[in-house]
Amino acid sequence: MTQRTVVSWNAMISGYSNRGQLNESLTLVHAMHRNSIRLNETTFSTVLSVCAKLQSPIDGKLVHCLVLKSGCEGFKFVGSALLYFSANCFEIEQAKRVFDLLCEENELLWSLMLVGYVQCDLMSDALGFFNRMPTRDVVAWTMLISGYSKRESGCEKALELFLLMREEGEVAPNEFTFDGILRACGRVGAVDQGRVVHGMVIRYGLEFEHLIGGALIGFYCSCNVMGDAKRVYDKLVNPCLNASNMLIEGLFVMGEVNEAEMIFNGPVERNPVTDNVMIKGYAVSGRADDSERVFLQKTQRTIGSSNAMISVYSRNGEIGKALKLCEQTKGERNPVTWNSIISGHIQSAQHEEALKLYMSMRRLSVGQTRSTFSALFHASLLDMYCKCGSITDAQKSFMEIYSPNVAGWTALILGYAHYGLCSEALLLFEHMFPHHTPAHVFLYPILVRWAFPQGYPVFLN
């Protein structure tokens, strides 16, 4: 173009933003500013939204300075974009300052401020703010209910708010409200309340919406009511991937492997998540060979499927296969990959190798997660406490492990047995049985040796 106006610049910036090419959009704004083209309210609202999506506080604050310099903060969409940017970058105090400054002239800011509180997980502040809102539409109710439903400790409050919403009758729930409340019912196992919500969904004519269908299936699967989950699924004309994946996972949890296979092999669309659900489901059902078959049949493997298979190999004691597959993921590895292979070494009692892998993880600046420390730190501590005779500390360390693996169970059982706590060892052994059956082949003779009078009947069984 021989002459570029602010309109043409804005069109290009918005075009890149709408296509998800956020960095390119931001680069154009920098070029626009360098060329002394004055940014207007349209430019500001677009670029602040881009900064929010990129979670780029430095660029956003620079744009904020230009907004103040130009006097455009009074425009509704610019003020809304400023608040959205601050909240999305978890700058909640800055968001509050923007709200306090502009809320009297911009009613759009009330909903955005509520979103900011929920997004920053400040639910007490969100509830207090919600109660001060001059008008509360379905978006505000749904945002607060969904915020509480995502927290394990907040589900009861979500149910309470949903009941209050129905009693006050200000607005009618929509599909997003029902989605949030069904998830809350599933989390706390509120079967009766969830069935009431299901009845309301039918009354509102939303039962066949993909979002609702998936939420209903997820709710019934969480409550282990698989008959109802299958009935909902069978009524869906074209089940979405999310619904199929949730039902398959739920069927595996309940041990209905054949039913899960029928859905997987049926005329439904699949994606990498579907394959991963099957890989994990077969592993939980003690069919690691079938997990491997599904994995090897994949023409395009993702890092997610590789991580799932590494975990299966590790849990099955096939550390060589896990290492080989881990080597093939170079360049794609993420914290889950590292956690899986570290956990595999710990389960194989190769603690020094696990520690070396952890040191490599640190050296390569790979982010550590709760699972990293749960697998490495607690298992190693547990083993050390048992060998040093500090059984009380070993027991405390075991209780802190989120999901104890074979190494954790074995270390504590052997610690109990070694120091003459035979009854405790046998009791823990019985608790372990449903979780890690293969390990019993190793533990049978040891328990018999350390506690023959009590261990012999167990050995015979």
Short mmCIF file of C-alpha atoms in Angstrom, two decimals:
data_model
loop_
_atom_site.label_atom_id
_atom_site.label_comp_id
_atom_site.label_asym_id
_atom_site.label_seq_id
_atom_site.Cartn_x
_atom_site.Cartn_y
_atom_site.Cartn_z
CA MET A 1 0.00 0.00 0.00
CA THR A 2 1.31 3.45 -0.88
CA GLN A 3 -0.45 5.03 2.07
CA ARG A 4 -1.31 3.22 5.28
CA THR A 5 -3.91 4.72 7.54
CA VAL A 6 -4.74 3.82 11.13
CA VAL A 7 -7.73 1.88 9.75
CA SER A 8 -5.53 -0.33 7.56
CA TRP A 9 -3.10 -0.92 10.42
CA ASN A 10 -5.97 -1.87 12.75
CA ALA A 11 -7.41 -4.24 10.14
CA MET A 12 -4.10 -6.12 9.91
CA ILE A 13 -3.60 -6.19 13.70
CA SER A 14 -7.15 -7.51 14.26
CA GLY A 15 -6.75 -10.03 11.44
CA TYR A 16 -3.64 -11.58 12.97
CA SER A 17 -5.25 -11.55 16.42
CA ASN A 18 -8.41 -13.29 15.19
CA ARG A 19 -6.30 -15.99 13.52
CA GLY A 20 -4.44 -16.65 16.77
CA GLN A 21 -1.16 -15.19 15.46
CA LEU A 22 -0.71 -13.07 18.55
CA ASN A 23 3.01 -12.38 18.36
CA GLU A 24 2.66 -11.18 14.76
CA SER A 25 -0.17 -8.90 15.85
CA LEU A 26 2.00 -7.43 18.61
CA THR A 27 4.92 -6.93 16.18
CA LEU A 28 2.64 -4.89 13.91
CA VAL A 29 1.66 -2.64 16.83
CA HIS A 30 5.34 -1.98 17.58
CA ALA A 31 5.92 -1.16 13.88
CA MET A 32 2.86 1.11 13.86
CA HIS A 33 4.20 3.04 16.86
CA ARG A 34 7.70 3.32 15.37
CA ASN A 35 6.19 4.77 12.20
CA SER A 36 4.55 7.51 14.30
CA ILE A 37 1.03 6.30 13.47
CA ARG A 38 -1.17 7.33 16.38
CA LEU A 39 -2.90 4.38 18.08
CA ASN A 40 -6.63 4.88 18.60
CA GLU A 41 -9.25 3.23 20.83
CA THR A 42 -9.65 0.29 18.41
CA THR A 43 -5.90 -0.35 18.38
CA PHE A 44 -5.69 -0.17 22.17
CA SER A 45 -8.59 -2.56 22.81
CA THR A 46 -7.16 -5.10 20.35
CA VAL A 47 -3.55 -4.98 21.52
CA LEU A 48 -4.50 -5.13 25.22
CA SER A 49 -6.52 -8.28 24.50
CA VAL A 50 -3.48 -9.70 22.67
CA CYS A 51 -1.24 -8.93 25.67
CA ALA A 52 -3.81 -10.58 27.96
CA LYS A 53 -3.88 -13.77 25.87
CA LEU A 54 -0.07 -13.85 25.70
CA GLN A 55 0.08 -13.07 29.45
CA SER A 56 2.69 -10.44 28.63
CA PRO A 57 2.60 -7.90 31.49
CA ILE A 58 5.55 -5.83 30.22
CA ASP A 59 4.04 -5.14 26.79
CA GLY A 60 0.62 -4.58 28.36
CA LYS A 61 1.92 -2.02 30.83
CA LEU A 62 3.69 -0.14 28.01
CA VAL A 63 0.39 -0.02 26.12
CA HIS A 64 -1.37 1.09 29.31
CA CYS A 65 1.02 4.07 29.50
CA LEU A 66 0.13 5.00 25.90
CA VAL A 67 -3.58 4.71 26.78
CA LEU A 68 -3.19 7.15 29.69
CA LYS A 69 -1.11 9.50 27.54
CA SER A 70 -3.77 9.52 24.80
CA GLY A 71 -6.70 9.88 27.22
CA CYS A 72 -8.52 6.87 25.73
CA GLU A 73 -9.15 5.04 29.01
CA GLY A 74 -12.67 6.47 29.13
CA PHE A 75 -13.75 4.51 26.05
CA LYS A 76 -15.79 1.49 27.20
CA PHE A 77 -13.96 -1.13 25.15
CA VAL A 78 -10.53 0.27 26.09
CA GLY A 79 -11.40 0.27 29.81
CA SER A 80 -12.76 -3.27 29.51
CA ALA A 81 -9.60 -4.40 27.69
CA LEU A 82 -7.41 -2.81 30.40
CA LEU A 83 -9.23 -4.70 33.15
CA TYR A 84 -9.23 -7.94 31.14
CA PHE A 85 -5.47 -7.61 30.59
CA SER A 86 -4.74 -6.97 34.28
CA ALA A 87 -6.91 -9.88 35.45
CA ASN A 88 -5.55 -12.30 32.85
CA CYS A 89 -1.98 -11.51 33.93
CA PHE A 90 -3.01 -12.05 37.59
CA GLU A 91 -2.44 -8.37 38.37
CA ILE A 92 -5.60 -8.28 40.48
CA GLU A 93 -4.68 -5.12 42.41
CA GLN A 94 -4.16 -3.25 39.14
CA ALA A 95 -7.50 -4.63 37.90
CA LYS A 96 -9.18 -3.27 41.04
CA ARG A 97 -7.66 0.18 40.45
CA VAL A 98 -8.96 0.19 36.86
CA PHE A 99 -12.38 -0.92 38.09
CA ASP A 100 -12.59 1.72 40.83
CA LEU A 101 -11.58 4.42 38.39
CA LEU A 102 -13.94 3.54 35.55
CA CYS A 103 -16.84 1.46 36.94
CA GLU A 104 -19.33 4.34 37.24
CA GLU A 105 -19.17 5.05 33.52
CA ASN A 106 -18.60 1.49 32.28
CA GLU A 107 -21.10 -1.18 33.36
CA LEU A 108 -19.17 -3.84 31.39
CA LEU A 109 -16.44 -3.81 34.05
CA TRP A 110 -18.57 -5.52 36.71
CA SER A 111 -18.62 -8.87 34.93
CA LEU A 112 -14.95 -8.60 33.97
CA MET A 113 -13.92 -7.86 37.54
CA LEU A 114 -15.83 -10.92 38.74
CA VAL A 115 -14.05 -13.00 36.09
CA GLY A 116 -10.73 -11.63 37.37
CA TYR A 117 -11.42 -12.70 40.97
CA VAL A 118 -12.48 -16.19 39.86
CA GLN A 119 -9.53 -16.54 37.50
CA CYS A 120 -7.14 -15.64 40.34
CA ASP A 121 -8.93 -18.17 42.59
CA LEU A 122 -9.97 -15.45 45.05
CA MET A 123 -13.38 -16.98 45.61
CA SER A 124 -14.20 -15.17 48.88
CA ASP A 125 -13.50 -11.84 47.16
CA ALA A 126 -15.51 -13.02 44.15
CA LEU A 127 -18.52 -13.86 46.32
CA GLY A 128 -18.37 -10.50 48.13
CA PHE A 129 -18.09 -8.67 44.82
CA PHE A 130 -20.95 -10.74 43.35
CA ASN A 131 -23.21 -9.68 46.23
CA ARG A 132 -22.42 -6.01 45.48
CA MET A 133 -23.20 -6.22 41.76
CA PRO A 134 -26.08 -3.91 40.75
CA THR A 135 -27.42 -6.49 38.29
CA ARG A 136 -26.51 -10.16 38.05
CA ASP A 137 -27.06 -11.85 34.71
CA VAL A 138 -26.68 -15.54 33.87
CA VAL A 139 -23.00 -14.97 32.99
CA ALA A 140 -22.26 -13.69 36.52
CA TRP A 141 -24.13 -16.57 38.22
CA THR A 142 -22.47 -19.14 35.96
CA MET A 143 -18.99 -17.67 36.46
CA LEU A 144 -19.29 -17.88 40.25
CA ILE A 145 -20.84 -21.38 40.24
CA SER A 146 -18.19 -22.68 37.81
CA GLY A 147 -15.42 -21.11 39.88
CA TYR A 148 -16.53 -22.93 43.00
CA SER A 149 -17.21 -26.21 41.15
CA LYS A 150 -13.58 -26.39 39.99
CA ARG A 151 -12.36 -26.53 43.59
CA GLU A 152 -12.78 -29.73 45.59
CA SER A 153 -13.66 -27.69 48.68
CA GLY A 154 -16.00 -25.41 46.77
CA CYS A 155 -18.49 -27.88 45.29
CA GLU A 156 -20.95 -27.64 48.19
CA LYS A 157 -20.92 -23.86 47.80
CA ALA A 158 -21.56 -24.25 44.06
CA LEU A 159 -24.63 -26.38 44.82
CA GLU A 160 -25.81 -23.82 47.37
CA LEU A 161 -25.44 -20.98 44.83
CA PHE A 162 -27.30 -22.94 42.16
CA LEU A 163 -30.20 -23.48 44.57
CA LEU A 164 -30.17 -19.76 45.42
CA MET A 165 -30.19 -18.89 41.72
CA ARG A 166 -33.27 -21.03 41.21
CA GLU A 167 -35.02 -19.58 44.31
CA GLU A 168 -34.39 -15.95 43.39
CA GLY A 169 -35.50 -16.52 39.81
CA GLU A 170 -33.53 -13.54 38.45
CA VAL A 171 -32.30 -15.48 35.44
CA ALA A 172 -32.64 -18.96 33.98
CA PRO A 173 -29.59 -21.25 33.87
CA ASN A 174 -28.01 -21.96 30.48
CA GLU A 175 -25.94 -24.89 29.21
CA PHE A 176 -22.76 -23.51 30.82
CA THR A 177 -24.48 -23.22 34.21
CA PHE A 178 -25.65 -26.83 33.96
CA ASP A 179 -22.17 -27.95 32.89
CA GLY A 180 -20.60 -26.36 35.98
CA ILE A 181 -23.16 -27.69 38.45
CA LEU A 182 -23.05 -31.22 37.03
CA ARG A 183 -19.28 -31.23 37.48
CA ALA A 184 -19.75 -30.15 41.09
CA CYS A 185 -22.28 -32.96 41.67
CA GLY A 186 -19.83 -35.47 40.18
CA ARG A 187 -16.95 -34.28 42.35
CA VAL A 188 -18.87 -34.74 45.62
CA GLY A 189 -20.86 -37.79 44.49
CA ALA A 190 -24.21 -36.00 44.85
CA VAL A 191 -26.19 -38.53 42.78
CA ASP A 192 -29.68 -37.39 43.82
CA GLN A 193 -28.97 -33.70 43.23
CA GLY A 194 -27.32 -34.50 39.91
CA ARG A 195 -30.39 -36.42 38.79
CA VAL A 196 -32.56 -33.41 39.66
CA VAL A 197 -30.30 -31.26 37.48
CA HIS A 198 -30.60 -33.88 34.72
CA GLY A 199 -34.38 -33.50 34.90
CA MET A 200 -34.03 -29.72 34.57
CA VAL A 201 -31.74 -30.18 31.56
CA ILE A 202 -34.44 -32.26 29.86
CA ARG A 203 -37.08 -29.65 30.71
CA TYR A 204 -34.95 -26.90 29.13
CA GLY A 205 -34.41 -29.02 26.02
CA LEU A 206 -30.63 -29.11 26.41
CA GLU A 207 -30.07 -32.85 26.87
CA PHE A 208 -28.69 -33.37 23.37
CA GLU A 209 -26.25 -30.44 23.44
CA HIS A 210 -22.71 -31.80 23.16
CA LEU A 211 -21.51 -29.83 26.17
CA ILE A 212 -24.36 -31.08 28.35
CA GLY A 213 -24.15 -34.65 27.06
CA GLY A 214 -20.48 -34.77 28.03
CA ALA A 215 -21.19 -33.21 31.44
CA LEU A 216 -23.97 -35.74 32.17
CA ILE A 217 -21.76 -38.67 31.18
CA GLY A 218 -18.90 -37.28 33.30
CA PHE A 219 -21.25 -36.87 36.27
CA TYR A 220 -22.63 -40.41 36.11
CA CYS A 221 -19.15 -41.89 35.55
CA SER A 222 -17.80 -39.98 38.58
CA CYS A 223 -20.63 -41.44 40.67
CA ASN A 224 -20.06 -44.95 39.20
CA VAL A 225 -23.62 -45.06 37.81
CA MET A 226 -22.54 -46.55 34.50
CA GLY A 227 -26.02 -47.66 33.40
CA ASP A 228 -27.23 -44.05 33.30
CA ALA A 229 -23.98 -42.88 31.69
CA LYS A 230 -24.47 -45.40 28.85
CA ARG A 231 -28.13 -44.43 28.42
CA VAL A 232 -27.18 -40.76 28.01
CA TYR A 233 -24.44 -41.72 25.56
CA ASP A 234 -26.74 -43.95 23.48
CA LYS A 235 -29.25 -41.10 23.08
CA LEU A 236 -26.65 -38.75 21.58
CA VAL A 237 -26.98 -38.65 17.78
CA ASN A 238 -23.31 -37.88 17.11
CA PRO A 239 -21.40 -38.29 20.39
CA CYS A 240 -18.51 -35.85 20.65
CA LEU A 241 -14.98 -37.05 21.39
CA ASN A 242 -15.12 -35.77 24.95
CA ALA A 243 -18.25 -37.84 25.70
CA SER A 244 -16.76 -41.01 24.19
CA ASN A 245 -13.47 -40.60 26.03
CA MET A 246 -15.16 -40.02 29.39
CA LEU A 247 -17.41 -43.05 29.00
CA ILE A 248 -14.50 -45.30 27.97
CA GLU A 249 -12.50 -44.14 30.98
CA GLY A 250 -15.46 -44.67 33.31
CA LEU A 251 -16.05 -48.18 31.98
CA PHE A 252 -12.42 -49.13 32.59
CA VAL A 253 -12.63 -47.82 36.16
CA MET A 254 -15.63 -50.09 36.75
CA GLY A 255 -13.88 -53.05 35.14
CA GLU A 256 -16.23 -53.17 32.12
CA VAL A 257 -13.39 -53.67 29.63
CA ASN A 258 -15.50 -55.30 26.91
CA GLU A 259 -17.94 -52.38 26.91
CA ALA A 260 -15.03 -49.94 26.65
CA GLU A 261 -13.60 -51.91 23.71
CA MET A 262 -16.96 -51.87 21.93
CA ILE A 263 -17.06 -48.06 22.01
CA PHE A 264 -13.40 -47.74 21.03
CA ASN A 265 -13.80 -50.12 18.09
CA GLY A 266 -17.18 -48.72 17.06
CA PRO A 267 -17.96 -46.07 14.44
CA VAL A 268 -16.90 -43.14 16.62
CA GLU A 269 -14.31 -40.49 15.95
CA ARG A 270 -11.01 -40.92 17.76
CA ASN A 271 -8.22 -38.57 18.75
CA PRO A 272 -4.91 -39.02 20.62
CA VAL A 273 -6.75 -38.66 23.95
CA THR A 274 -8.94 -41.67 23.06
CA ASP A 275 -5.85 -43.81 22.45
CA ASN A 276 -4.28 -42.62 25.70
CA VAL A 277 -7.44 -43.52 27.63
CA MET A 278 -7.28 -47.04 26.17
CA ILE A 279 -3.56 -47.37 26.93
CA LYS A 280 -4.08 -46.36 30.56
CA GLY A 281 -7.31 -48.33 30.89
CA TYR A 282 -5.74 -51.59 29.71
CA ALA A 283 -2.82 -51.01 32.10
CA VAL A 284 -5.15 -50.50 35.09
CA SER A 285 -6.95 -53.72 34.07
CA GLY A 286 -3.68 -55.67 34.12
CA ARG A 287 -3.48 -55.94 30.33
CA ALA A 288 -0.19 -54.18 29.58
CA ASP A 289 0.22 -56.16 26.33
CA ASP A 290 -2.98 -54.61 24.99
CA SER A 291 -1.71 -51.17 26.06
CA GLU A 292 1.41 -51.79 24.00
CA ARG A 293 -0.66 -53.02 21.04
CA VAL A 294 -2.76 -49.84 20.96
CA PHE A 295 0.37 -47.71 21.25
CA LEU A 296 2.25 -49.52 18.46
CA GLN A 297 -0.77 -49.33 16.15
CA LYS A 298 -0.76 -45.52 16.33
CA THR A 299 0.51 -44.01 13.09
CA GLN A 300 1.10 -40.63 14.70
CA ARG A 301 2.37 -40.70 18.26
CA THR A 302 2.13 -37.66 20.49
CA ILE A 303 4.20 -36.93 23.56
CA GLY A 304 1.04 -37.65 25.57
CA SER A 305 0.75 -41.21 24.24
CA SER A 306 4.50 -41.78 24.73
CA ASN A 307 4.24 -40.58 28.32
CA ALA A 308 1.29 -42.92 28.92
CA MET A 309 3.23 -45.89 27.54
CA ILE A 310 6.38 -45.02 29.52
CA SER A 311 4.24 -45.03 32.64
CA VAL A 312 2.75 -48.42 31.70
CA TYR A 313 6.18 -49.96 31.09
CA SER A 314 7.45 -48.52 34.39
CA ARG A 315 4.52 -49.81 36.42
CA ASN A 316 4.92 -53.22 34.77
CA GLY A 317 8.61 -53.42 35.72
CA GLU A 318 9.79 -53.15 32.09
CA ILE A 319 12.26 -50.38 32.78
CA GLY A 320 14.37 -51.22 29.70
CA LYS A 321 11.42 -50.58 27.37
CA ALA A 322 10.53 -47.43 29.27
CA LEU A 323 14.09 -46.09 28.86
CA LYS A 324 14.17 -46.93 25.15
CA LEU A 325 10.88 -45.11 24.54
CA CYS A 326 12.06 -42.19 26.67
CA GLU A 327 15.15 -41.88 24.44
CA GLN A 328 12.87 -41.66 21.39
CA THR A 329 11.09 -38.62 22.85
CA LYS A 330 14.18 -36.36 22.81
CA GLY A 331 13.20 -32.84 21.89
CA GLU A 332 9.57 -33.45 22.96
CA ARG A 333 9.97 -34.41 26.61
CA ASN A 334 7.95 -32.54 29.19
CA PRO A 335 7.78 -32.83 33.00
CA VAL A 336 5.35 -35.77 32.72
CA THR A 337 7.94 -37.74 30.68
CA TRP A 338 10.60 -37.17 33.32
CA ASN A 339 8.23 -37.97 36.20
CA SER A 340 7.20 -41.25 34.54
CA ILE A 341 10.75 -42.49 34.00
CA ILE A 342 11.91 -41.36 37.46
CA SER A 343 8.93 -43.14 39.02
CA GLY A 344 9.81 -46.25 36.99
CA HIS A 345 13.33 -46.36 38.41
CA ILE A 346 12.03 -45.89 41.94
CA GLN A 347 9.53 -48.73 41.50
CA SER A 348 12.43 -50.90 40.30
CA ALA A 349 14.39 -49.92 43.47
CA GLN A 350 16.96 -48.07 41.33
CA HIS A 351 17.00 -45.00 43.58
CA GLU A 352 20.46 -43.77 42.54
CA GLU A 353 19.47 -43.81 38.86
CA ALA A 354 16.28 -41.95 39.73
CA LEU A 355 18.30 -39.30 41.54
CA LYS A 356 20.66 -38.96 38.54
CA LEU A 357 17.65 -38.44 36.26
CA TYR A 358 16.33 -35.79 38.63
CA MET A 359 19.69 -33.98 38.54
CA SER A 360 19.59 -34.09 34.71
CA MET A 361 16.07 -32.69 34.87
CA ARG A 362 17.33 -29.77 36.98
CA ARG A 363 20.37 -29.19 34.76
CA LEU A 364 18.14 -28.96 31.68
CA SER A 365 15.81 -26.50 33.49
CA VAL A 366 12.79 -28.80 33.16
CA GLY A 367 10.00 -27.70 35.50
CA GLN A 368 9.39 -29.94 38.51
CA THR A 369 5.85 -30.71 39.62
CA ARG A 370 4.20 -32.13 42.71
CA SER A 371 4.45 -35.60 41.15
CA THR A 372 8.24 -35.24 40.77
CA PHE A 373 8.78 -34.73 44.48
CA SER A 374 6.04 -37.18 45.47
CA ALA A 375 7.77 -39.93 43.51
CA LEU A 376 11.39 -39.09 44.33
CA PHE A 377 11.57 -37.37 47.69
CA HIS A 378 9.02 -39.33 49.71
CA ALA A 379 10.01 -42.76 48.34
CA SER A 380 13.70 -42.09 49.10
CA LEU A 381 12.90 -40.70 52.56
CA LEU A 382 10.69 -43.67 53.31
CA ASP A 383 13.45 -46.11 52.40
CA MET A 384 16.00 -44.18 54.48
CA TYR A 385 13.76 -43.98 57.58
CA CYS A 386 13.04 -47.71 57.44
CA LYS A 387 16.73 -48.63 57.13
CA CYS A 388 17.58 -46.31 60.04
CA GLY A 389 14.89 -47.82 62.25
CA SER A 390 12.76 -44.66 62.44
CA ILE A 391 9.45 -46.39 61.70
CA THR A 392 7.31 -43.47 62.96
CA ASP A 393 8.96 -41.08 60.50
CA ALA A 394 8.67 -43.69 57.75
CA GLN A 395 4.94 -43.98 58.40
CA LYS A 396 4.51 -40.17 58.28
CA SER A 397 6.43 -40.02 55.00
CA PHE A 398 4.27 -42.79 53.53
CA MET A 399 1.06 -40.97 54.51
CA GLU A 400 2.26 -37.85 52.66
CA ILE A 401 2.72 -39.70 49.35
CA TYR A 402 -0.18 -38.74 47.05
CA SER A 403 -0.33 -42.15 45.31
CA PRO A 404 2.09 -44.69 46.84
CA ASN A 405 3.85 -46.93 44.30
CA VAL A 406 5.19 -50.46 44.76
CA ALA A 407 8.49 -49.19 46.17
CA GLY A 408 6.70 -47.14 48.82
CA TRP A 409 4.41 -49.96 49.95
CA THR A 410 7.29 -52.48 49.93
CA ALA A 411 9.67 -50.27 51.91
CA LEU A 412 7.19 -49.70 54.74
CA ILE A 413 6.02 -53.35 54.85
CA LEU A 414 9.62 -54.61 55.03
CA GLY A 415 10.42 -51.95 57.64
CA TYR A 416 7.55 -53.16 59.84
CA ALA A 417 8.52 -56.81 59.38
CA HIS A 418 12.25 -56.21 60.02
CA TYR A 419 11.60 -54.51 63.37
CA GLY A 420 9.10 -57.10 64.61
CA LEU A 421 5.88 -55.21 63.86
CA CYS A 422 4.44 -58.27 62.15
CA SER A 423 0.74 -57.47 62.62
CA GLU A 424 1.22 -54.00 61.16
CA ALA A 425 3.17 -55.45 58.22
CA LEU A 426 0.43 -57.96 57.44
CA LEU A 427 -2.31 -55.33 57.75
CA LEU A 428 -0.49 -53.03 55.32
CA PHE A 429 0.09 -56.01 53.05
CA GLU A 430 -3.69 -56.61 52.92
CA HIS A 431 -4.33 -52.92 52.10
CA MET A 432 -1.77 -53.13 49.31
CA PHE A 433 -3.41 -56.14 47.67
CA PRO A 434 -6.01 -54.37 45.47
CA HIS A 435 -3.45 -51.85 44.23
CA HIS A 436 -0.26 -53.73 43.35
CA THR A 437 -1.01 -57.47 43.07
CA PRO A 438 2.21 -58.46 41.16
CA ALA A 439 4.37 -57.27 44.06
CA HIS A 440 2.90 -60.00 46.28
CA VAL A 441 5.00 -62.65 44.50
CA PHE A 442 8.06 -60.87 45.92
CA LEU A 443 6.63 -60.14 49.37
CA TYR A 444 5.09 -63.58 50.20
CA PRO A 445 8.30 -65.41 51.18
CA ILE A 446 9.69 -62.37 53.05
CA LEU A 447 6.60 -62.05 55.22
CA VAL A 448 6.68 -65.79 55.92
CA ARG A 449 10.35 -65.54 56.92
CA TRP A 450 9.85 -62.58 59.28
CA ALA A 451 6.48 -63.56 60.76
CA PHE A 452 6.01 -67.27 60.20
CA PRO A 453 3.11 -67.90 62.61
CA GLN A 454 1.04 -65.07 61.15
CA GLY A 455 2.47 -65.07 57.64
CA TYR A 456 2.05 -68.77 56.87
CA PRO A 457 -1.78 -68.63 56.44
CA VAL A 458 -1.38 -65.68 54.10
CA PHE A 459 1.25 -67.59 52.13
CA LEU A 460 -1.07 -70.58 51.80
CA ASN A 461 -3.93 -68.34 50.53
#
